[in-house]
Amino acid sequence: MKVELCFYASLASLLPEYAVNNACFVELAENTTVRDVLRQFAVPEDIPKLVFLNGIHAREDEVLKPGDRVAVFPPVAGG
């Protein structure tokens, strides 16, 4: 199934080389979870992150469907 991945800031470098503007479409197996995607693309497990599935905060055990959009943001700091 095809899904869109969007990795932001320091995580963008984990996307495939063909990614444009921090996003790309990838083919994944049926029943792939958000956690599976994070592992497949080597997102460090030890850093806090915000994950959104189709614009809604997602749990890592959620199963993806064709056409889904997964967006991952690293920790943000500032003041």
mmCIF file of C-alpha atoms in Angstrom:
data_model
loop_
_atom_site.group_PDB
_atom_site.id
_atom_site.type_symbol
_atom_site.label_atom_id
_atom_site.label_comp_id
_atom_site.label_asym_id
_atom_site.label_seq_id
_atom_site.Cartn_x
_atom_site.Cartn_y
_atom_site.Cartn_z
ATOM 1 C CA MET A 1 0.000 0.000 0.000
ATOM 2 C CA LYS A 2 1.165 3.541 -0.657
ATOM 3 C CA VAL A 3 1.398 6.103 2.158
ATOM 4 C CA GLU A 4 2.924 9.562 2.412
ATOM 5 C CA LEU A 5 5.690 10.209 4.934
ATOM 6 C CA CYS A 6 6.593 13.691 6.150
ATOM 7 C CA PHE A 7 9.578 13.996 8.484
ATOM 8 C CA TYR A 8 10.455 17.451 9.754
ATOM 9 C CA ALA A 9 13.580 19.274 10.962
ATOM 10 C CA SER A 10 16.418 16.903 11.891
ATOM 11 C CA LEU A 11 14.329 13.835 11.010
ATOM 12 C CA ALA A 12 14.026 14.809 7.328
ATOM 13 C CA SER A 13 17.452 13.301 6.631
ATOM 14 C CA LEU A 14 16.009 9.846 7.417
ATOM 15 C CA LEU A 15 13.715 9.907 4.380
ATOM 16 C CA PRO A 16 14.771 8.305 1.067
ATOM 17 C CA GLU A 17 16.912 10.402 -1.285
ATOM 18 C CA TYR A 18 13.968 10.981 -3.619
ATOM 19 C CA ALA A 19 12.013 12.873 -0.921
ATOM 20 C CA VAL A 20 11.046 16.433 -1.844
ATOM 21 C CA ASN A 21 10.273 19.146 0.720
ATOM 22 C CA ASN A 22 10.549 16.673 3.628
ATOM 23 C CA ALA A 23 7.966 14.307 2.119
ATOM 24 C CA CYS A 24 7.713 11.213 -0.060
ATOM 25 C CA PHE A 25 5.402 8.358 -0.914
ATOM 26 C CA VAL A 26 6.479 4.842 0.049
ATOM 27 C CA GLU A 27 5.109 1.349 -0.481
ATOM 28 C CA LEU A 28 4.439 -0.518 2.756
ATOM 29 C CA ALA A 29 3.043 -3.940 3.593
ATOM 30 C CA GLU A 30 -0.564 -4.299 4.701
ATOM 31 C CA ASN A 31 -1.062 -4.053 8.486
ATOM 32 C CA THR A 32 2.008 -1.829 8.912
ATOM 33 C CA THR A 33 1.803 0.229 12.106
ATOM 34 C CA VAL A 34 3.124 3.698 12.858
ATOM 35 C CA ARG A 35 5.773 2.003 15.038
ATOM 36 C CA ASP A 36 6.844 -0.173 12.077
ATOM 37 C CA VAL A 37 7.377 2.943 9.943
ATOM 38 C CA LEU A 38 9.412 4.663 12.646
ATOM 39 C CA ARG A 39 11.641 1.591 12.933
ATOM 40 C CA GLN A 40 11.934 1.059 9.174
ATOM 41 C CA PHE A 41 13.139 4.635 8.699
ATOM 42 C CA ALA A 42 15.456 4.543 11.739
ATOM 43 C CA VAL A 43 13.707 7.219 13.786
ATOM 44 C CA PRO A 44 15.517 7.002 17.145
ATOM 45 C CA GLU A 45 13.287 5.406 19.762
ATOM 46 C CA ASP A 46 14.942 7.325 22.599
ATOM 47 C CA ILE A 47 13.922 10.821 21.471
ATOM 48 C CA PRO A 48 10.527 12.360 22.154
ATOM 49 C CA LYS A 49 8.527 12.921 18.988
ATOM 50 C CA LEU A 50 5.118 14.005 17.825
ATOM 51 C CA VAL A 51 3.466 11.702 15.301
ATOM 52 C CA PHE A 52 0.355 12.646 13.359
ATOM 53 C CA LEU A 53 -1.746 10.372 11.167
ATOM 54 C CA ASN A 54 -3.824 12.349 8.669
ATOM 55 C CA GLY A 55 -3.436 15.443 10.834
ATOM 56 C CA ILE A 56 -4.492 13.789 14.103
ATOM 57 C CA HIS A 57 -2.137 12.840 16.936
ATOM 58 C CA ALA A 58 -1.357 9.128 16.485
ATOM 59 C CA ARG A 59 -0.425 6.240 18.742
ATOM 60 C CA GLU A 60 2.466 4.086 17.563
ATOM 61 C CA ASP A 61 0.269 0.958 17.485
ATOM 62 C CA GLU A 62 -2.174 2.407 14.938
ATOM 63 C CA VAL A 63 -2.404 0.416 11.698
ATOM 64 C CA LEU A 64 -1.951 2.395 8.496
ATOM 65 C CA LYS A 65 -4.315 2.333 5.535
ATOM 66 C CA PRO A 66 -3.618 3.091 1.865
ATOM 67 C CA GLY A 67 -3.367 6.832 1.270
ATOM 68 C CA ASP A 68 -2.570 7.719 4.885
ATOM 69 C CA ARG A 69 -0.213 10.586 5.673
ATOM 70 C CA VAL A 70 2.255 10.116 8.542
ATOM 71 C CA ALA A 71 3.975 13.263 9.826
ATOM 72 C CA VAL A 72 6.760 13.072 12.411
ATOM 73 C CA PHE A 73 8.176 16.046 14.310
ATOM 74 C CA PRO A 74 11.218 15.976 16.605
ATOM 75 C CA PRO A 75 11.288 17.841 19.917
ATOM 76 C CA VAL A 76 10.907 21.585 19.523
ATOM 77 C CA ALA A 77 12.420 24.109 21.888
ATOM 78 C CA GLY A 78 12.576 27.836 21.955
ATOM 79 C CA GLY A 79 11.471 30.808 23.798
#
